[in-house]
XYZ file of C-alpha atoms in Angstrom:
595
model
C 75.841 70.767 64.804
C 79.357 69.543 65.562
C 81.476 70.758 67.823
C 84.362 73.093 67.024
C 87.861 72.389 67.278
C 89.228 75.490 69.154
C 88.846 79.721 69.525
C 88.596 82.206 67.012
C 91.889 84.144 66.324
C 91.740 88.008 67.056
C 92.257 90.561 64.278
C 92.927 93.710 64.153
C 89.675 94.287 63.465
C 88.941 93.593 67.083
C 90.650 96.502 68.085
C 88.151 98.974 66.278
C 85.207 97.612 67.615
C 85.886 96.359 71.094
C 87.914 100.046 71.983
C 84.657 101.296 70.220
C 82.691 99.419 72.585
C 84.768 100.309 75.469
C 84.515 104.451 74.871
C 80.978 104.463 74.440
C 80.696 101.939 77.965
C 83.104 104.181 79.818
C 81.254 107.265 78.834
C 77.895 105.792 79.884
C 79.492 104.627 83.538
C 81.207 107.835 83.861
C 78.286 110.012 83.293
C 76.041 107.678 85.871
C 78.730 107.463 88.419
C 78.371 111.383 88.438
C 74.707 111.919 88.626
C 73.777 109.036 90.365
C 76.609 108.207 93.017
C 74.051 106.361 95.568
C 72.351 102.693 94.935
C 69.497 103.476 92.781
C 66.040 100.900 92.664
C 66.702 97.527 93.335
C 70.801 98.681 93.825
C 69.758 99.509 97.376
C 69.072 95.815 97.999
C 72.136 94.258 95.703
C 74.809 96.855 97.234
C 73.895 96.159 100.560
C 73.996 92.442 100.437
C 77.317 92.399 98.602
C 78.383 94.571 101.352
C 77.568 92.565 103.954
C 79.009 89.268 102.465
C 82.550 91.261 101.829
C 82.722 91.969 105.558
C 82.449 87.972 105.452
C 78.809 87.854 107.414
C 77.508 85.091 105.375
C 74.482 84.152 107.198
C 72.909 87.515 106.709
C 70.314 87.093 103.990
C 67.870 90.048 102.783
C 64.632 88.849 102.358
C 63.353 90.869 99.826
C 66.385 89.633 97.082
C 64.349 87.009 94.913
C 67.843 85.519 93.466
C 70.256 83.893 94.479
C 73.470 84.622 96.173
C 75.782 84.452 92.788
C 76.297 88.053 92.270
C 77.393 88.837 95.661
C 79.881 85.527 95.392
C 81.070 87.171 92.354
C 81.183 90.625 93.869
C 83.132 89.832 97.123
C 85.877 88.027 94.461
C 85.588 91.478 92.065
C 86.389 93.487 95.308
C 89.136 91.681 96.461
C 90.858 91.994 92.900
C 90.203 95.618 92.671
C 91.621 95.960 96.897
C 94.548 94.024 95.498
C 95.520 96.335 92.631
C 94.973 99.034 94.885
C 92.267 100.516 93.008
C 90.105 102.433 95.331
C 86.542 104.317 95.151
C 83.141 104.029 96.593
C 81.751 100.508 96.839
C 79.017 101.542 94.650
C 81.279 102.355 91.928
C 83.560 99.160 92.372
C 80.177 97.069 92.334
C 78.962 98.689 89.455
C 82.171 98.549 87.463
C 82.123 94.159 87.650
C 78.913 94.869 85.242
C 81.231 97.324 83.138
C 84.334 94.876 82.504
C 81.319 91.910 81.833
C 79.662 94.245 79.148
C 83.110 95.090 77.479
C 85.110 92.002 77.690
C 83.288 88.787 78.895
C 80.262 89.358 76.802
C 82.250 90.785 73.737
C 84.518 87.415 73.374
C 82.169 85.140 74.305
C 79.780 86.260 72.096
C 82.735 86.372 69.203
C 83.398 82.806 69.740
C 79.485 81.655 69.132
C 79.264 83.874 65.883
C 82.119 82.034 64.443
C 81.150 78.650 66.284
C 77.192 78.717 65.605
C 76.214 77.055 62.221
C 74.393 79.225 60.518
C 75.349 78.320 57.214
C 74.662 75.372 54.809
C 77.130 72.965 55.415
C 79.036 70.135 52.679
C 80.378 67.414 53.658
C 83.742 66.607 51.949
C 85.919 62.918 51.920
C 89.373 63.897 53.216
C 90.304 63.459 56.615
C 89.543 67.099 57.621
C 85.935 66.185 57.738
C 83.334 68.796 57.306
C 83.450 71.973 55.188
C 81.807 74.848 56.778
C 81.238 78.428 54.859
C 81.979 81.533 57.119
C 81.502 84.912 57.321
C 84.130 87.318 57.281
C 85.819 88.684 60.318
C 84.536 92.000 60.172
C 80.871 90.746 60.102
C 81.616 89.133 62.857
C 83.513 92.052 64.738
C 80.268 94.638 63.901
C 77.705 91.943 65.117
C 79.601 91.362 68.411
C 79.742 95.188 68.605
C 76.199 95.068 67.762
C 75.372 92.354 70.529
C 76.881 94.313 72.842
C 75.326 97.406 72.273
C 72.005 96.066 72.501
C 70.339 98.521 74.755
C 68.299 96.617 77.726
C 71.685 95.220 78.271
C 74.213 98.166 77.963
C 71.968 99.939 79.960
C 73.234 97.974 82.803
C 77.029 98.380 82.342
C 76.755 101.220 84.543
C 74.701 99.742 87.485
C 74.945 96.848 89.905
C 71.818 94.665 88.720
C 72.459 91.200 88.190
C 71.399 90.684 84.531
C 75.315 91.149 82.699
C 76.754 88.555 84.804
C 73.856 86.089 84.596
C 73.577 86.361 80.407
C 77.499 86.058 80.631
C 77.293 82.457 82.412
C 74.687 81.511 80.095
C 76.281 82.297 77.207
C 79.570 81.156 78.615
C 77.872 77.675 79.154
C 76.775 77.873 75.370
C 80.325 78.410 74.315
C 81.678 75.642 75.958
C 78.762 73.651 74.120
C 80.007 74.286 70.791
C 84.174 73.701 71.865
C 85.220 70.282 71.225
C 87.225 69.948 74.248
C 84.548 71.850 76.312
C 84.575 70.353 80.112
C 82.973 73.298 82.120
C 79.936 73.528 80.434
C 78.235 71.858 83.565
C 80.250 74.220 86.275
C 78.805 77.060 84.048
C 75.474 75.926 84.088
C 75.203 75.729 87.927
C 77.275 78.795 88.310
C 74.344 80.556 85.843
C 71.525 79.283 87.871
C 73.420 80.820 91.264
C 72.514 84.259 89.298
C 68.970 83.918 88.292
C 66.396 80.785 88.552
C 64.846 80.963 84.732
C 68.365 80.294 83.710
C 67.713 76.856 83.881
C 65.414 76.654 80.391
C 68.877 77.909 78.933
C 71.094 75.679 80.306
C 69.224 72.445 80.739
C 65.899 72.552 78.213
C 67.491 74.834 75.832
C 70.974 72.853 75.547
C 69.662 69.731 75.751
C 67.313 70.247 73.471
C 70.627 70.979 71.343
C 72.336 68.280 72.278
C 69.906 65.726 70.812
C 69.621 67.928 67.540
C 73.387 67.357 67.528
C 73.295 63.577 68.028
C 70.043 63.041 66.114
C 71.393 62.044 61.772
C 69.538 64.654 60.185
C 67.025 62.905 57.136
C 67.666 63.708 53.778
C 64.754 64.578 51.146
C 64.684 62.023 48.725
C 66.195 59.318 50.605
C 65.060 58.369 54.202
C 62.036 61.207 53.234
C 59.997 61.216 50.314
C 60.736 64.917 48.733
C 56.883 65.655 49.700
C 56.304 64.212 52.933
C 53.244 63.156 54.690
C 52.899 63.219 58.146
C 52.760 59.346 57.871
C 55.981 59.448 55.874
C 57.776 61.942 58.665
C 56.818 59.268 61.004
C 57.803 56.395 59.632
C 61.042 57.388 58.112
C 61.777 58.942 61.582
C 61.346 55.720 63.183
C 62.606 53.265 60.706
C 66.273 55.576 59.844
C 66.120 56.742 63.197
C 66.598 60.374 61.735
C 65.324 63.783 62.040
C 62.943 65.452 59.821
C 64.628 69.190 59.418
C 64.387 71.216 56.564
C 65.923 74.744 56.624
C 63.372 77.654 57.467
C 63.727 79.157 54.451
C 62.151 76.176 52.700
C 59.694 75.591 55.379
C 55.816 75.299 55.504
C 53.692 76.122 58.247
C 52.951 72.611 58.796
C 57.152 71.544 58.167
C 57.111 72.988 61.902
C 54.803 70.646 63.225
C 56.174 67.714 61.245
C 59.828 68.633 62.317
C 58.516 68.695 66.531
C 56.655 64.962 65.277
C 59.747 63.577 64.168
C 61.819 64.906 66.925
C 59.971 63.152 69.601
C 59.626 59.791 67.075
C 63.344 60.369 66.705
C 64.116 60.663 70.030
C 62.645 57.425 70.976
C 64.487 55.742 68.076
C 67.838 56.517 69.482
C 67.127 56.161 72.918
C 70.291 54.692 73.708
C 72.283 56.967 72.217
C 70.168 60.037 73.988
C 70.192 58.685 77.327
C 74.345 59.269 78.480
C 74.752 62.379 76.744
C 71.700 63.918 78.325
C 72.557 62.740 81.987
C 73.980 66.332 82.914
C 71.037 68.391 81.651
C 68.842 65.917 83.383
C 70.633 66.371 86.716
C 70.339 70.107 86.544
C 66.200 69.669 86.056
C 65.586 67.100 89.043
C 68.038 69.285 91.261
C 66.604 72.205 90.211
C 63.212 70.746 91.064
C 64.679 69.689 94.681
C 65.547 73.192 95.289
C 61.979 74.368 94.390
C 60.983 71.993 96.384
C 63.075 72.800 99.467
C 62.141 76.122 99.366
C 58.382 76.021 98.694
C 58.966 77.782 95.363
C 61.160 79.333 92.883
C 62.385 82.793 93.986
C 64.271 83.007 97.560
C 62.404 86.169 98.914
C 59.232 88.717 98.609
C 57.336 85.228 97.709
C 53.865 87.027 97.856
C 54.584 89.131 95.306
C 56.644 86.920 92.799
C 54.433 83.782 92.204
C 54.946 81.593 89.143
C 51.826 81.439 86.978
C 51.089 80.479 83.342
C 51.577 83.835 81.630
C 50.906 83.178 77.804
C 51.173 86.557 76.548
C 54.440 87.038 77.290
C 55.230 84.901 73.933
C 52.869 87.652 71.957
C 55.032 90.339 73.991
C 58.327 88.543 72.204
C 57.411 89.476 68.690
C 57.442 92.912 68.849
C 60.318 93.476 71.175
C 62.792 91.558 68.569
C 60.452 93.742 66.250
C 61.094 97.019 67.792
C 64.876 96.192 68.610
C 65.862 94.173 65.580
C 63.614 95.811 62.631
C 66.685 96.151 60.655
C 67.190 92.499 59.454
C 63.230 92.082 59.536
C 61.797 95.244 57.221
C 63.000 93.508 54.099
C 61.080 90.231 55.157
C 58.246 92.871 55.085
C 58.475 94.792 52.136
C 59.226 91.939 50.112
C 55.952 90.115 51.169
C 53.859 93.130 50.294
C 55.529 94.772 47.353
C 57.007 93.441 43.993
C 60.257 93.240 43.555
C 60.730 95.757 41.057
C 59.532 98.833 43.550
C 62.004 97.790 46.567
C 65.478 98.924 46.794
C 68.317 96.585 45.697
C 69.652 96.299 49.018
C 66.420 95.761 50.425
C 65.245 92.814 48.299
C 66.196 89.059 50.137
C 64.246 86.733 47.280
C 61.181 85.919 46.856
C 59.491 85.479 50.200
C 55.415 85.105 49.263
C 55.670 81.586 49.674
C 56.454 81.693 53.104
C 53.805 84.229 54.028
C 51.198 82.155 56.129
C 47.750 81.209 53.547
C 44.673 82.384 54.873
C 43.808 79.260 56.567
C 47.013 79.531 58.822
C 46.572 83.452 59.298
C 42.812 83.472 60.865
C 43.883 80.049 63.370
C 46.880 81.762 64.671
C 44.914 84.761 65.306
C 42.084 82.898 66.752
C 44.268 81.332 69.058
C 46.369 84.862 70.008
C 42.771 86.554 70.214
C 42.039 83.227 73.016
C 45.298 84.160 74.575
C 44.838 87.853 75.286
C 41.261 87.793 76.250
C 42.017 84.846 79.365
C 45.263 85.183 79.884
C 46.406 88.818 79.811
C 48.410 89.227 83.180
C 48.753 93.016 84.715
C 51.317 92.733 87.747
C 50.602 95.174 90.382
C 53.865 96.650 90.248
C 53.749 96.723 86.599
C 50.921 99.964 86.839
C 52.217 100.855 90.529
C 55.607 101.922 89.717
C 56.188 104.977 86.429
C 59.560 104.664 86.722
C 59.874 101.524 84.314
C 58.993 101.732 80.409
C 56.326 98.780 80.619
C 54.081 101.147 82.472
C 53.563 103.550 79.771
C 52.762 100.343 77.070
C 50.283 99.022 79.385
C 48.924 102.245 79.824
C 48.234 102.155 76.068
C 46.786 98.850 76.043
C 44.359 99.125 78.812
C 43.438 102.374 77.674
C 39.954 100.635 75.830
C 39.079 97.316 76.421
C 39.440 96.665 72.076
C 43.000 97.639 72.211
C 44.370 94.316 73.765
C 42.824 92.721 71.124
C 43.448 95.226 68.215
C 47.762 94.910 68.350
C 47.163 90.946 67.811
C 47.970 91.080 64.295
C 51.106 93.452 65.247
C 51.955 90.448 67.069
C 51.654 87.918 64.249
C 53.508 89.724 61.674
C 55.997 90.421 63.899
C 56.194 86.673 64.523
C 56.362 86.145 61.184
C 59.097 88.344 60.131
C 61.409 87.348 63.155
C 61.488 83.756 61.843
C 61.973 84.298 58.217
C 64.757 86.485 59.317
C 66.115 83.853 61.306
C 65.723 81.988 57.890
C 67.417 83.957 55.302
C 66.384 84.801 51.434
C 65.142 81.880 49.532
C 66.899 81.463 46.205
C 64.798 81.947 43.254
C 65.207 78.450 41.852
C 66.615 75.380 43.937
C 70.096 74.410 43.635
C 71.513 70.649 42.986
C 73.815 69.931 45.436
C 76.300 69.671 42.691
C 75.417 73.119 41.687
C 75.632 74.032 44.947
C 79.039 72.751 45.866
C 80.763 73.918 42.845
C 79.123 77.136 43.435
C 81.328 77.030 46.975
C 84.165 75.822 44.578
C 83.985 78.601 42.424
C 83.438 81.572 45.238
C 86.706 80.085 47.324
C 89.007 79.308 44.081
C 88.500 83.441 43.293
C 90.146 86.090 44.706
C 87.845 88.708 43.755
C 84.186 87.936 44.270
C 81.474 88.633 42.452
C 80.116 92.110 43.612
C 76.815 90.995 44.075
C 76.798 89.526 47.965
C 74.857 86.164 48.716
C 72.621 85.535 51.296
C 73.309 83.182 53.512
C 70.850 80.265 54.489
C 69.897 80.139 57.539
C 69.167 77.532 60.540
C 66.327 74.638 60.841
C 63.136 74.423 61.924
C 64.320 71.765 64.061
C 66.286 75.119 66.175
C 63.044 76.896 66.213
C 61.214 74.580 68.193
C 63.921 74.142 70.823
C 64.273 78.155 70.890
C 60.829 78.506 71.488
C 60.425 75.687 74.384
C 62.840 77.460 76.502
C 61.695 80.754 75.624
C 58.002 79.603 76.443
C 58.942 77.771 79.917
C 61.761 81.358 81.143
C 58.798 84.106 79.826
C 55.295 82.285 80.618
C 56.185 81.355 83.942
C 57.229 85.385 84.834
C 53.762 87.286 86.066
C 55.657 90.390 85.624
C 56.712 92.210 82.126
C 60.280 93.471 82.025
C 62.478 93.834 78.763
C 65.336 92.764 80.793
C 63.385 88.805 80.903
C 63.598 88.955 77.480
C 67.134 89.433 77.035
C 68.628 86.059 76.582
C 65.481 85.180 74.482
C 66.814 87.850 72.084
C 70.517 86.820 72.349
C 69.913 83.414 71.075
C 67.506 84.596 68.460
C 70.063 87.035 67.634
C 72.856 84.858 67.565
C 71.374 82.603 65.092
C 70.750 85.319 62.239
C 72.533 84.757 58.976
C 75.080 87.444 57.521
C 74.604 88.404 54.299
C 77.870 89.208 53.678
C 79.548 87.245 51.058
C 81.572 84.076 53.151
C 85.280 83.946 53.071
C 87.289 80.926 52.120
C 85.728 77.444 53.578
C 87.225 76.604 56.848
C 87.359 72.525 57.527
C 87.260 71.786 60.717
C 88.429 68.972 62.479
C 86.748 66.241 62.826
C 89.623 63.624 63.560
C 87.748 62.756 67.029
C 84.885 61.657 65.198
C 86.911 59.170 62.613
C 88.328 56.033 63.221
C 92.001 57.463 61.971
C 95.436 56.978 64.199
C 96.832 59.331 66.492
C 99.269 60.842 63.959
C 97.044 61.435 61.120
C 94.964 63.736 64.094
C 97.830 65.449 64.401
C 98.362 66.259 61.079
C 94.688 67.183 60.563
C 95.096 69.395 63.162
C 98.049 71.309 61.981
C 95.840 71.617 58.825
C 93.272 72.948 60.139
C 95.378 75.924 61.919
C 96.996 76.000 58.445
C 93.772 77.017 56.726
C 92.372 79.464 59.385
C 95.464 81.581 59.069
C 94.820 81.645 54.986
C 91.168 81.869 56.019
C 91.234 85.202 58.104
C 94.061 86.662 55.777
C 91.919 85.945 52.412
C 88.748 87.312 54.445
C 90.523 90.426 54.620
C 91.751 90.901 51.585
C 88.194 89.983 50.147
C 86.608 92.864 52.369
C 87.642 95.330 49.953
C 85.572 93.671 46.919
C 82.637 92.883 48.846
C 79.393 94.727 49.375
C 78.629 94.832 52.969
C 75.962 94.048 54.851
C 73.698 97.095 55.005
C 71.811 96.202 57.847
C 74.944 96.151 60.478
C 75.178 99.346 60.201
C 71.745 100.221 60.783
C 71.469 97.854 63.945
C 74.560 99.938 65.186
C 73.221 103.504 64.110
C 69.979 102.092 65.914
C 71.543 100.854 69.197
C 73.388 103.908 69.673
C 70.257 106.171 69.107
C 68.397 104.004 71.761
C 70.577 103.975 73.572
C 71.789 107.670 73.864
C 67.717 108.511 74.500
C 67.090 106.146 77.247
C 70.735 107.725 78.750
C 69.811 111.052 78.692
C 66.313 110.628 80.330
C 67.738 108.747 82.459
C 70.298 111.221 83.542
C 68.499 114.217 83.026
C 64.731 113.920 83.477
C 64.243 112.984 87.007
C 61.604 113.338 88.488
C 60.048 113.528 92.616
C 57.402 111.306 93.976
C 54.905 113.618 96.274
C 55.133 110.571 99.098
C 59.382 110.910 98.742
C 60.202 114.481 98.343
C 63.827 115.070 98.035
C 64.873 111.794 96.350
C 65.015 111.852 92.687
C 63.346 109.421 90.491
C 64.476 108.055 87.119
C 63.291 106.410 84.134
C 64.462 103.174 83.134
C 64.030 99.959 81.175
């Protein structure tokens, strides 16, 4: 996982889907700025508090706010733009429209820059002084996702209200940008600035980055050399310790057991390089023990309305994770499905990914994890008060299905394990029928970037480690577990990283080398001449990518996420607009349904 020598060039393709994404957001904030002109839900609190710190009372605190004062920081600095450009409406609508301009162009370029910066690809190694080769996907994949990501609808939905999730999953991923940038220095500012928004943001900037940040220092271990090709646990260990290198095979080639050996070697790694760990993980270390001095100092995690917003241990909300990226994402995982359960002869062309049986869990595997979800649900299934006190929010009417017999609970637990299953794999890729040489593999690469016209048939990417997994799921675990109360918007940033991470299948455009002069041991004016190469390349890379777009069989399931999104999207809208609703105890103040 190195880091990345600068930003991703616009294209024109940018200008289709951003002013895309811009219509559709405008509508939305247009149509709720018309029926719903006053604070609405938790608004009532956020308005008013932004309010008061604009007329610069900063010692005024509302107790019932849980977070912390970042959005209204934010806010009084969004106000005072919008006073100087003389733009003037109702508070509300100013507040609401920071949210808007996050959505549309904060989210949209920072989550650009990770597609192109993330490694989601297999990546060669080459001997010239440009360093590493890495395959990419073509701009308009990346365009659509971004589109995509910023369509996804417990997000959108908040483009058109004052709420603070938009800004907080904008630091975070902000703070993962600067991660990936070679020169990145505000990755720390970010962090803090993200935990001034919302408290769980510190699993994603301290656990789930420095969990990163030793996968990036940590040599990965090569099959065959520092680990036999079938390794014991013995062998993970041992080679782990004695080549101070990670055990890491790609997902696509992993066991069930790969996953336990890969979070064995990770911790024997870990120790090995000790020395190496300890500087670079300094900053995520400071952000844990002062984070733990301000839970300390104030007797617990959120600010206000203590007595109803107690951490606990709340297990089930990593069952609840499967089926939301189920139910949002089943795009990229129904061919993970069908092609475990039917032969490949019955399912479409463009739903078949390779042969996927041998990752389906054995028997064995199957009854323990369900045995253990089965444990989960029966002691620790959490119902919030507010979660069955309040019909206005979606979770009500799920847990109004799963309480409705005691056997439900229990019945959806294998919903929850195939779900499970099928996120991973498709966080994995397709498996190739047979296994590639390396020399087969790179002039493969060759072969693909020496040709203008690629073969029609589009490759699958592979996809990321096991070694990624684990990390994703730590932070995931510590942000969700520790929340007593269900709310898709908790599991947004969960999804984003998950999301972020899933191979294109579109077929890559030219390799792009990036630079790696930093790393070398090579003079000042060969790093300069790297560098001009590299800049060299992009430009042939981007303008090859789009000639190649008009050979190449696009990804199928893009378009489906999109048609998907938008169909979400436009339902939740127009209940929300149009199907209020009165509350006997508030007559005259309409209710609405949201996520």
């Amino acid at each position: 996982m190195n880091k990345q020598a600068g930003f991703v060039p616009l294209t024109p393709i940018v200008l289709l889907s951003s002013g895309l994404l811009l219509i559709i957001a405008c509508y939305w904030f247009s149509e709720v700025t018309k029926a719903v002109p006053a604070p609405y839900l938790d608004e009532v609190f956020h308005v008013r508090q932004a309010l008061v710190y604009w007329a610069n009372d900063w010692a005024t605190w509302d107790p019932k706010i849980t977070t912390p004062a970042g959005l209204y920081i934010v806010s009084y600095a969004w106000l005072w733009i919008l006073k100087v450009l003389r733009l003037s409406s109702s508070y509300v609508t100013q507040l609401r429209s920071l949210n808007l301009f996050q959505g549309t162009i904060a989210l949209y370029l920072t989550s650009r820059q990770l597609l192109f910066d993330i490694p989601r690809f297999e990546t060669s190694t080459s001997e010239d002084a440009l360093g590493t080769t890495v395959a990419r996907p073509l701009p308009i994949g990346i365009d659509h996702t971004t589109l995509n990501i910023c369509l996804f609808p417990p997000l959108f939905f908040f483009y058109s209200l004052f709420y603070t999730d938009v800004t907080s999953t904008v630091l975070v991923l902000l703070a993962y940008m600067d991660f990936h940038l070679e020169k990145g220095r505000n990755q720390y500012f970010l962090s803090i600035a993200a935990l001034f928004l919302r408290q769980t943001n510190i699993f994603w900037t301290a656990i789930y980055l420095g969990g990163l940040e030793v996968l990036r220092i940590l040599p990965k271990g090569r099959s065959g050399i520092e680990f036999p090709c079938k390794s014991t646990f013995l062998d993970v260990v041992t080679g782990s310790w004695q080549h101070s290198c990670l055990y890491d095979p790609l997902i696509k080639d992993a066991w069930f057991e790969d996953y336990i050996k890969a979070g064995v070697s990770l911790l024997v790694a870990s120790l090995a390089n000790m020395q190496r760990l300890a500087w670079p993980l300094v900053p995520y270390l400071s952000l844990l023990v002062g984070f733990g001095g301000f839970v300390f100092w104030n007797g617990g995690v959120v600010l206000g309305d203590k007595e109803n917003h107690i951490a606990s241990i709340h297990l089930t909300q990593m069952l609840y994770i499967w089926p939301y990226i189920a139910f949002f994402s089943f795009p990229f995982l129904l061919p993970y499905i069908l092609n475990a359960i039917l032969p490949q002869s019955v399912i479409p062309p463009p739903l078949r990914v390779g042969s996927t049986l041998y990752l389906v869990p054995r028997l064995g595997i199957t009854l323990l994890s369900l045995g253990a979800m089965l444990i989960v649900v029966r002691y620790n299934t959490i119902v919030h008060p507010f979660t069955l006190a309040d019909n206005r929010h979606y979770p009500f009417y799920v847990f109004r299905l799963l309480l409705r017999h005691p056997s439900i609970k229990y019945m959806v637990t294998p919903i929850y394990y195939v779900c499970a299953w099928a996120a991973i794999s498709a966080m994995g890729g397709a498996r190739n029928g047979k296994k590639e040489t390396s020399i087969q593999s790179k002039r493969k690469d060759e072969d693909a970037v020496s040709s203008l016209l690629p073969s029609p048939k589009p490759c699958l990417e592979p996809g990321t480690r096991v070694s990624f997994i684990l990390i994703w799921l730590l932070a995931a675990s510590l942000s969700l577990a520790t929340a007593p109360l269900v709310e898709p918007r908790y599991f947004i940033i969960p999804w984003l990283m998950w999301r972020l991470h899933i191979p294109t299948s579109t077929l890559p455009g030219p390799a792009l080398s990036v630079d790696s002069a930093s790393r070398s041991s090579t003079s000042k004016n060969q790093h300069q001449n790297t560098k001009t190469g590299v800049e060299e390349q992009r430009t042939t890379y981007w303008l090859d990518s789009m000639m190649r777009m008009t050979f190449v069989k696009y990804d199928y399931r893009l378009v489906l996420e999109t048609l998907w999104f938008l169909g979400i999207n436009w339902a939740v809208g127009y209940i929300f607009l149009h199907w209020d609703f009165e509350w006997v105890q508030e007559r005259g103040s309409a209710q609405r349904f949201m996520w």
